[in-house]
Short mmCIF file of C-alpha atoms in Angstrom, two decimals:
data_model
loop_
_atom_site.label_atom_id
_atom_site.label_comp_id
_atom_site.label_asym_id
_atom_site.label_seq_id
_atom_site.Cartn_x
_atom_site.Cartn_y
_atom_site.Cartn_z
CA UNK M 1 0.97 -55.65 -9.30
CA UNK M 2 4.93 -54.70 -9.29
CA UNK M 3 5.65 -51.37 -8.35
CA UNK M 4 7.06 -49.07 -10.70
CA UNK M 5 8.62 -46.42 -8.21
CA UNK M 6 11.00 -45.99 -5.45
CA UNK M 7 10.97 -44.71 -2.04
CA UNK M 8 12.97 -41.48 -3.95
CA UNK M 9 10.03 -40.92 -6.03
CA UNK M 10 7.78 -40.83 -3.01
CA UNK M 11 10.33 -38.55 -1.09
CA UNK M 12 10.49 -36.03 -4.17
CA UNK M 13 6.10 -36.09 -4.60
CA UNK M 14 5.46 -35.30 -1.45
CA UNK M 15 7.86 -32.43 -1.50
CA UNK M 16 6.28 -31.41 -4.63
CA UNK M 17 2.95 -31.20 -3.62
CA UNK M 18 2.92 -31.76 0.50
CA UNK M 19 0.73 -34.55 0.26
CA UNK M 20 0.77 -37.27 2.79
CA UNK M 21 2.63 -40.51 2.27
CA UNK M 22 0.01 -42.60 1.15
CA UNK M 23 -1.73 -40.41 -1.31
CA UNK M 24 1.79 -40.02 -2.95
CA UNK M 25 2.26 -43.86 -3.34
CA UNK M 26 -1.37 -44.28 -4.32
CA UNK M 27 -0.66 -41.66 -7.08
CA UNK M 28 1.99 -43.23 -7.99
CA UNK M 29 0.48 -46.47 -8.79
CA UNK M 30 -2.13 -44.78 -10.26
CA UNK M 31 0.03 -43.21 -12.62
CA UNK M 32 2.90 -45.83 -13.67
CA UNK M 33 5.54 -44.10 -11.33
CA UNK M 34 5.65 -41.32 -13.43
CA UNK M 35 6.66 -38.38 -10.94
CA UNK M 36 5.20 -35.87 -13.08
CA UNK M 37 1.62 -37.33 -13.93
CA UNK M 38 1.32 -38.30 -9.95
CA UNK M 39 1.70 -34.64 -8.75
CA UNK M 40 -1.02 -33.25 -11.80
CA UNK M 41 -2.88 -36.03 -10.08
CA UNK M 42 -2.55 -34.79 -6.71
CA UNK M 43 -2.99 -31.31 -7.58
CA UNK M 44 -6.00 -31.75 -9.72
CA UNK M 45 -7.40 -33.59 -5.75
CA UNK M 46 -5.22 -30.95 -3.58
CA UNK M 47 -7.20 -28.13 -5.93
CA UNK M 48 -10.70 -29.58 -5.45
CA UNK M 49 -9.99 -29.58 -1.31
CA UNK M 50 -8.81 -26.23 -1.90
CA UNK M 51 -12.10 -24.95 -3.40
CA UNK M 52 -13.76 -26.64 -0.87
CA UNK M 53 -11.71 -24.67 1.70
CA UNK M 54 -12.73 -21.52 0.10
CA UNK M 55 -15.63 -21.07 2.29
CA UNK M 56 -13.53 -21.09 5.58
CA UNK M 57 -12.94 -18.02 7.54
CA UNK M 58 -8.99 -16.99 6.43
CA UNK M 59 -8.38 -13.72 8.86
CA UNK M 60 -5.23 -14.31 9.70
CA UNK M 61 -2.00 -13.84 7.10
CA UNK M 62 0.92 -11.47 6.36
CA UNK M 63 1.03 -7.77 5.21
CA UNK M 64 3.94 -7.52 2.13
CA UNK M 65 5.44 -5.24 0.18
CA UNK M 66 7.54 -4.82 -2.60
CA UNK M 67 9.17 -1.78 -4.53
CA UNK M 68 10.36 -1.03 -7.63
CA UNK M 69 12.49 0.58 -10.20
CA UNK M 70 14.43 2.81 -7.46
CA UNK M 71 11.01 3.38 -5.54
CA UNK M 72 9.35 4.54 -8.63
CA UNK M 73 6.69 2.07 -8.46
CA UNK M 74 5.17 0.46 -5.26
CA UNK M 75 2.81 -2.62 -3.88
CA UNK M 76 1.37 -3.55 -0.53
CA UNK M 77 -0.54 -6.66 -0.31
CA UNK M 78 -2.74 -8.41 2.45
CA UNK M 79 -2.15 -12.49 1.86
CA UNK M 80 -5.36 -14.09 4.56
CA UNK M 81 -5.13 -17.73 5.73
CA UNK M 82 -6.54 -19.75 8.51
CA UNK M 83 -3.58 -19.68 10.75
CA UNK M 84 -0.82 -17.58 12.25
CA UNK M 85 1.29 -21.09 11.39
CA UNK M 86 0.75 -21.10 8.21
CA UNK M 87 1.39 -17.05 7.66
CA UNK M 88 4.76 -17.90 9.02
CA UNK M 89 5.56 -20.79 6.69
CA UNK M 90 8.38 -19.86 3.81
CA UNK M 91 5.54 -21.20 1.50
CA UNK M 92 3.34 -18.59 2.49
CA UNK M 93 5.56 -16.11 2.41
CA UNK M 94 7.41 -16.94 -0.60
CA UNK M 95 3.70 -16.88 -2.31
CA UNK M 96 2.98 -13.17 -1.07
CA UNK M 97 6.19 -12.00 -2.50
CA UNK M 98 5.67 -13.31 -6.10
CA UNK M 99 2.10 -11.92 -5.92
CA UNK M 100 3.45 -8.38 -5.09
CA UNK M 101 5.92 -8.72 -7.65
CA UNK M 102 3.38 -9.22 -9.61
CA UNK M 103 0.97 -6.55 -8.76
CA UNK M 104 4.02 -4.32 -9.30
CA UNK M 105 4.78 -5.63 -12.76
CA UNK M 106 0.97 -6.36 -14.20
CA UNK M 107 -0.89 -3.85 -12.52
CA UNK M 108 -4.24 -5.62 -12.26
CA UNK M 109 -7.52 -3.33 -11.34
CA UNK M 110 -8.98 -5.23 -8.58
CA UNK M 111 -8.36 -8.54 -7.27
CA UNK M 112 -11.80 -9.88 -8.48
CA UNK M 113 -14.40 -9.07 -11.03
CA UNK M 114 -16.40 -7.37 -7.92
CA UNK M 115 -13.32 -4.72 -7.26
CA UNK M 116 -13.81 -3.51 -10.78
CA UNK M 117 -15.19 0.10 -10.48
CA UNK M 118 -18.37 0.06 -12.58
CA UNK M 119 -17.35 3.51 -14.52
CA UNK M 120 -14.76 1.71 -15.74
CA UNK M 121 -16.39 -1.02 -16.95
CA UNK M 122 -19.60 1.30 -18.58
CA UNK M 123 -16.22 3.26 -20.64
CA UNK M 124 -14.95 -0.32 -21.86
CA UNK M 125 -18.30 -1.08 -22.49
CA UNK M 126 -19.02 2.12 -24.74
CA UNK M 127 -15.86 1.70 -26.66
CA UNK M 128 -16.15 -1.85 -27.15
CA UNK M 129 -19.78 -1.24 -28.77
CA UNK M 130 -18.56 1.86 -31.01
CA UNK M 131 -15.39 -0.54 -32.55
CA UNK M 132 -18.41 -3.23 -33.13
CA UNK M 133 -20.62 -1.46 -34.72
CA UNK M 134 -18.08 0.47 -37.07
CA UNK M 135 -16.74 -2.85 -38.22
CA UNK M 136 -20.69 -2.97 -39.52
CA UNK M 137 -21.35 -6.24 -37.35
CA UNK M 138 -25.34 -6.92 -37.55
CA UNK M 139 -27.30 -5.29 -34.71
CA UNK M 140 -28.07 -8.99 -33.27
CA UNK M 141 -24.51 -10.72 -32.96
CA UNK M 142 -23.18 -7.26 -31.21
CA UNK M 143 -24.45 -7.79 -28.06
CA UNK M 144 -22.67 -11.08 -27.95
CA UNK M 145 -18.87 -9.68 -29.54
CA UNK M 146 -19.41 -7.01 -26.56
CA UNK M 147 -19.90 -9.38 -24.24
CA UNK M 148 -16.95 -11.47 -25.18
CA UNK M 149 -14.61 -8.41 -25.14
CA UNK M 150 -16.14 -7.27 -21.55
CA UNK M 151 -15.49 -11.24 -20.16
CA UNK M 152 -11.81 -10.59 -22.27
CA UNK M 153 -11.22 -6.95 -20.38
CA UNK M 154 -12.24 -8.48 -16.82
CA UNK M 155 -9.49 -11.22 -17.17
CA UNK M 156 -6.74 -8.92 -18.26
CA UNK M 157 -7.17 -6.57 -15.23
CA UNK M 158 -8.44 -8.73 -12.41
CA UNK M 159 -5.48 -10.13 -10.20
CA UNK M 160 -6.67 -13.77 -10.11
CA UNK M 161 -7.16 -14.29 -13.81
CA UNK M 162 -4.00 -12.54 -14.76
CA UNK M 163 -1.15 -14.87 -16.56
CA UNK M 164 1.58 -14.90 -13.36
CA UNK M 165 4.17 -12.81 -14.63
CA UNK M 166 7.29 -15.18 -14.07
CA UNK M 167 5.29 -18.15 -15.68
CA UNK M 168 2.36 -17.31 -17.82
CA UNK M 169 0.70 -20.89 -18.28
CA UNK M 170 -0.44 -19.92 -14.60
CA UNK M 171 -2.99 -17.76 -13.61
CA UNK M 172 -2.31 -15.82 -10.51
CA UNK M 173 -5.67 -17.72 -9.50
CA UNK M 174 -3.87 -21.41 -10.07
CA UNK M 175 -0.77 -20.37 -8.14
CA UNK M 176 -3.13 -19.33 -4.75
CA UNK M 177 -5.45 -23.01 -4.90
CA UNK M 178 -1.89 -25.08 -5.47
CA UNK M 179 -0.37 -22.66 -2.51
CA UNK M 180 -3.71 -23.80 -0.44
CA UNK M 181 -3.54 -26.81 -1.57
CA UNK M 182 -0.31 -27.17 -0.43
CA UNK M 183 -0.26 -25.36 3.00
CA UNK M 184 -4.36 -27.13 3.71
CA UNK M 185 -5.20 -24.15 4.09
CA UNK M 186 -7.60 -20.99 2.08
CA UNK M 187 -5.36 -18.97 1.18
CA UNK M 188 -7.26 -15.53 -0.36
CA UNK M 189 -5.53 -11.92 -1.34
CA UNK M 190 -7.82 -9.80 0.73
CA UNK M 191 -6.64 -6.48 -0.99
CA UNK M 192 -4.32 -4.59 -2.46
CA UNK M 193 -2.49 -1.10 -3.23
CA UNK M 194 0.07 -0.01 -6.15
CA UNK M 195 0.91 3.20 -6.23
CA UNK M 196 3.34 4.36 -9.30
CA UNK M 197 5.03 7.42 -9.27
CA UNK M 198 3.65 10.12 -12.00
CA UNK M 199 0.36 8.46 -12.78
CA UNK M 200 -3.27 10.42 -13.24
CA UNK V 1 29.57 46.25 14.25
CA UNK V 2 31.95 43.58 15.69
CA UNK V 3 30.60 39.91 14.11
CA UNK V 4 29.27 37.54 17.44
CA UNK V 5 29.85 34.45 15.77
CA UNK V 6 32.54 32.19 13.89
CA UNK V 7 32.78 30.24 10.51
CA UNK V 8 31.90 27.08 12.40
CA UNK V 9 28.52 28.76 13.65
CA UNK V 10 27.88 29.34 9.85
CA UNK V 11 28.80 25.94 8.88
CA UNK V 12 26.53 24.56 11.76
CA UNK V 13 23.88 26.99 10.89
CA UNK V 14 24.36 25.59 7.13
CA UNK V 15 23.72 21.81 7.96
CA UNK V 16 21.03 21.90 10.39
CA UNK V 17 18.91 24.27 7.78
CA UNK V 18 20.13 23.55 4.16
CA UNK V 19 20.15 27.56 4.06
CA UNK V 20 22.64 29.43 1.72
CA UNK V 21 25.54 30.74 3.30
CA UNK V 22 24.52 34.65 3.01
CA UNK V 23 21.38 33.88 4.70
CA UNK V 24 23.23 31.88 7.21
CA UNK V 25 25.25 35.07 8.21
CA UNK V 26 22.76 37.33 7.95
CA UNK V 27 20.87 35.38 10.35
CA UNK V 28 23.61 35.12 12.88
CA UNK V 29 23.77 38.64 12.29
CA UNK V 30 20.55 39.45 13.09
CA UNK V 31 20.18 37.15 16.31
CA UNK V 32 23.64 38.39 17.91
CA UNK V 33 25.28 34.65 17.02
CA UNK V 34 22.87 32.67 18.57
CA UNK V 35 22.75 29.51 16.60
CA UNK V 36 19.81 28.28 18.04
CA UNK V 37 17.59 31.75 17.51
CA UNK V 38 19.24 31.59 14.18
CA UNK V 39 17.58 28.04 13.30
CA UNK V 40 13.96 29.39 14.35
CA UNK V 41 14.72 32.81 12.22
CA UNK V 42 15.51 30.84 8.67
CA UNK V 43 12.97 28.00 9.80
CA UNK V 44 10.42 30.48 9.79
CA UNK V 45 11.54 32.25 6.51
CA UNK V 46 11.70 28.64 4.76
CA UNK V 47 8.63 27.63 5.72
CA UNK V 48 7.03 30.79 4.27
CA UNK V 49 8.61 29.78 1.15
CA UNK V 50 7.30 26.72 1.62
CA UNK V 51 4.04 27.84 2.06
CA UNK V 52 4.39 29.62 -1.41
CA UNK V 53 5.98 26.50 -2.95
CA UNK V 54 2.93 24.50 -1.61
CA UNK V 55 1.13 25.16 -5.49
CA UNK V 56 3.85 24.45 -7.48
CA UNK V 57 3.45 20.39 -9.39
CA UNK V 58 5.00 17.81 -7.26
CA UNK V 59 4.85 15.10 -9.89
CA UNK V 60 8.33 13.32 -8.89
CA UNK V 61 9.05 11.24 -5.50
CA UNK V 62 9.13 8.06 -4.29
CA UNK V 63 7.34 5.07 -3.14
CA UNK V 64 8.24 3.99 0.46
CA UNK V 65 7.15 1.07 2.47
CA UNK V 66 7.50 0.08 6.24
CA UNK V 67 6.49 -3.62 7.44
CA UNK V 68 5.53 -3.64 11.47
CA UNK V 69 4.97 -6.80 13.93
CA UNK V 70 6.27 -9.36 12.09
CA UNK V 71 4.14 -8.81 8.59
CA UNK V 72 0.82 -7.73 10.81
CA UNK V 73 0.56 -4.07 10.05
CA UNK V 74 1.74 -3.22 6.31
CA UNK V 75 2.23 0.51 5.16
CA UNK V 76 2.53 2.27 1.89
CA UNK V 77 3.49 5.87 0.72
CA UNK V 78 3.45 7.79 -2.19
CA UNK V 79 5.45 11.08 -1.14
CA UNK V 80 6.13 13.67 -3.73
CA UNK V 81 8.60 16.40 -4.90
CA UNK V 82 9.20 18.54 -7.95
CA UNK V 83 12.50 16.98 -8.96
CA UNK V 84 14.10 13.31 -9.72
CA UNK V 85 16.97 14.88 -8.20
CA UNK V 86 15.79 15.93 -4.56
CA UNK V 87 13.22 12.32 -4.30
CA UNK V 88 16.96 10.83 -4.53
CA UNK V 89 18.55 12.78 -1.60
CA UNK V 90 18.78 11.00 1.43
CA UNK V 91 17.09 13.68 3.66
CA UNK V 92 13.89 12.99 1.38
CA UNK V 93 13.96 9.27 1.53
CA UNK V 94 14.72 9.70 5.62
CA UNK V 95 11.09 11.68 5.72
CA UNK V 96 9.34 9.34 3.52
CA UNK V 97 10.54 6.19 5.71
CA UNK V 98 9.57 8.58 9.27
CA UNK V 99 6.10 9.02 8.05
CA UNK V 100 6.16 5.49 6.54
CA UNK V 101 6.37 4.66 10.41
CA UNK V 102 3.97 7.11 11.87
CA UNK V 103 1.28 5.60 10.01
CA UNK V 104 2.19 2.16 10.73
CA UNK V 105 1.98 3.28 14.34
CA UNK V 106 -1.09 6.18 14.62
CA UNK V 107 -2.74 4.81 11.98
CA UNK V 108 -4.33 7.83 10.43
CA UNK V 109 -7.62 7.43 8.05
CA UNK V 110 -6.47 10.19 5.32
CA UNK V 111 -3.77 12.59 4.31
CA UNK V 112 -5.99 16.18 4.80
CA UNK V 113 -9.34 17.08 6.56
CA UNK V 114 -10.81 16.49 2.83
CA UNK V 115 -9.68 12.24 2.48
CA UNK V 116 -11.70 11.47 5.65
CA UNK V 117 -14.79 9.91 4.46
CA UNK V 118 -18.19 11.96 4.99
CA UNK V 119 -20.08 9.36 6.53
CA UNK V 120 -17.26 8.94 9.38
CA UNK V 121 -17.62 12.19 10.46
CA UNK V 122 -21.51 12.04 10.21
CA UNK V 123 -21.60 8.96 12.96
CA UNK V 124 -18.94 11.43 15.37
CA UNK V 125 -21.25 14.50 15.20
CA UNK V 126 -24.20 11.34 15.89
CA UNK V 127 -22.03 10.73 18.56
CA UNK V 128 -20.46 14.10 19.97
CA UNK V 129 -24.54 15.56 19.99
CA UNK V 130 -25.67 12.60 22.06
CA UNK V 131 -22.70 13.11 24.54
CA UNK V 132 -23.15 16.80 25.04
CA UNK V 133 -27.12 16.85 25.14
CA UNK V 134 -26.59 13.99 27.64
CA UNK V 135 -24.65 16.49 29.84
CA UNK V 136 -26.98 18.64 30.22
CA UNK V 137 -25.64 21.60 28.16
CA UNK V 138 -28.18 24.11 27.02
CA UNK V 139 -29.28 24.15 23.26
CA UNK V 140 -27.44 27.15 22.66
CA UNK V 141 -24.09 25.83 23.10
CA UNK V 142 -24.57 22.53 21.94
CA UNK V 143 -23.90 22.82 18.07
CA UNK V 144 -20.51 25.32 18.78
CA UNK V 145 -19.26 22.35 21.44
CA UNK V 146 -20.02 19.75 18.70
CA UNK V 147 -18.41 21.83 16.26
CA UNK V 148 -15.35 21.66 18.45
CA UNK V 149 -15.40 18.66 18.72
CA UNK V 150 -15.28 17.92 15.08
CA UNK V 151 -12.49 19.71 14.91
CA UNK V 152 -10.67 17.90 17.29
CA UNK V 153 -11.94 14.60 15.59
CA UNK V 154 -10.27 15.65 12.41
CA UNK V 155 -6.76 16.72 14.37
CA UNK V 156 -6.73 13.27 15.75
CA UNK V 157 -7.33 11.36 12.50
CA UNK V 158 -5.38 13.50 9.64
CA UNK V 159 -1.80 12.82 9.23
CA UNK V 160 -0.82 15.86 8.39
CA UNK V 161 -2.24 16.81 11.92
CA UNK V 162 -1.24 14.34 13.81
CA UNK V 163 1.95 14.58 16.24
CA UNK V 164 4.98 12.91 15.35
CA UNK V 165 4.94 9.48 17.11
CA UNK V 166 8.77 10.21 17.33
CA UNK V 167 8.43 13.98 18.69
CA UNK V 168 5.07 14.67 19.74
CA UNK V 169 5.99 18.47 19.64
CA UNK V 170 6.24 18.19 15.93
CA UNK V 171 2.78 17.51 13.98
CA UNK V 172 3.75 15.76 10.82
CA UNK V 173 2.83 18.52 8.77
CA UNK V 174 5.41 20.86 10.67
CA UNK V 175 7.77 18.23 9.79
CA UNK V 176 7.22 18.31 6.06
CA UNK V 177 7.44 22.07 5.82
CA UNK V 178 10.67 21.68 7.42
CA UNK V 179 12.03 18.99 4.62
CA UNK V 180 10.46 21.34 1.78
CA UNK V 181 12.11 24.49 3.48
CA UNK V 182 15.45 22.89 3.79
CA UNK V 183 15.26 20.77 0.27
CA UNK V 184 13.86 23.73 -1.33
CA UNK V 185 10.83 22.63 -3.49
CA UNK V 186 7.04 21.44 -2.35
CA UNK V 187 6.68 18.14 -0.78
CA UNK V 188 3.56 16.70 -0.12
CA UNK V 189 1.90 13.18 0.84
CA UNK V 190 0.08 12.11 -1.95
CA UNK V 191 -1.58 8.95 -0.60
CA UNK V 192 -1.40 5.93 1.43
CA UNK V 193 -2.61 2.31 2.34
CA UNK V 194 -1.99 1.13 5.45
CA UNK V 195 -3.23 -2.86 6.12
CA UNK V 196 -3.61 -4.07 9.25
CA UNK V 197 -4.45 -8.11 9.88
CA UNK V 198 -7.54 -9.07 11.13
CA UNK V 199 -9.27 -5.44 10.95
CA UNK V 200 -12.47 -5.25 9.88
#
């Protein structure tokens, strides 16, 4: 077998994704050379490490914050990891500062489904079921349509499921397990707070 | 009546208060040119306005944050005016960064006596009972030394009654009825997070 990659393709994957050397070449010849389908390749491994890191205590980290609109609108975020190395990596921090940016611009609810007050969910609950039954669905499939829009509400307002502001094929979820995937690391939000001037 | 005092005295009198300049000289007036008497006289008259202020809507402000140890402690505050125009002014923004810092530093658990959850206070009294019963105090006395107790709890975890980290002299409510009597309209702390790593 010839390889079909040079020692510059190695150099740039492992930037990419922080993999060691020899998953990079094994990628690689895995995947033609083709720089592109070796890091999906790596990520789609680095990801399934990461969710097996998920379990592992993450209590250390970095407190950020980020303002906006001439301190009309603000966020403060707690980014957790393993290890007061990682926190002070550029990775880690660049990571907390596009999350708080994002907080700031999306204004999720919670960070999970869990941080979801349960009032609000009984209110989208009741309005989902009135717009249902209006549009004179049968009794037996409305369950079902309000159980698709509650899934639908939970993903627009929790943190991890939101589309990441800057590049929407990403969820906010996908940019933390490629960041832990990256750093070897879990890497969790443990909470956060917005506070925008003028609201109820 | 021969005036005790010069233009400059008015002009000082003028900057450290915000006062008008008819109060200013009437306040000289008053306190035989002593600046300093003069300061405490129209501090004492603003913060009575203050006080009356204190109802108006403070639906304007700004959102401050302040970052301590190296991204370990993580603080942020909604404080709010009546106006665009005075959350602009320097003098606000130099308040909202000072108490920005105190919490960062005395880490308070809520704004008034009222945002300090019940259940906190129901595991001090647990506490402050068991103490003084321990000492041997009769029955009597018990519940009005608990009760004092309390109170002192609440002093020591309220910002608005805590002491100035900067000037202990100053409790940081004095020194927001000193910003509202010198920028003229009610200022209040809405809210704030403060994140700490590694807390429970």
């Amino acid at each position: 077998m010839t390889t079909t990659f040079t020692a510059k393709d190695v150099q740039e994957l492992r930037q990419r994704t922080g993999a060691g050397m020899m998953d990079c070449k094994k990628a690689l010849e895995e995947n033609n050379g083709d720089v592109d389908k070796a890091v999906e390749h790596l990520r789609k491994k680095g990801i399934a490490k990461a969710e097996k890191r998920a379990g592992r205590a993450a209590s250390e980290g970095q407190v950020v914050s980020y303002i906006h609109h001439n301190g009309k609108v603000g966020v403060l975020v707690e980014l957790n990891c393993e290890t007061d190395f990682v926190a002070r990596t550029d990775d880690f921090k660049q990571l907390a500062k596009h999350i708080a940016e994002h907080i700031a611009a999306a204004a999720p609810i919670g960070v999970n489904k869990e941080d979801v007050p349960a009032e609000i969910i009984e209110r989208e609950r009741r309005i989902a079921e009135e717009q249902t039954r209006a549009s004179g669905k049968p009794d037996n499939i409305i369950q079902k349509i309000v159980d698709g829009k509650i899934e639908a509400y939970y993903k627009d307002v929790t943190l991890v499921s939101q589309p990441w502001v800057r590049e929407p094929k990403k969820s906010i979820g996908d940019l933390i397990k490629e960041a832990s995937a990256k750093l070897g690391e879990n890497v969790q939000v443990r909470r956060f707070a917005r506070f925008q001037i003028g609201e109820a």
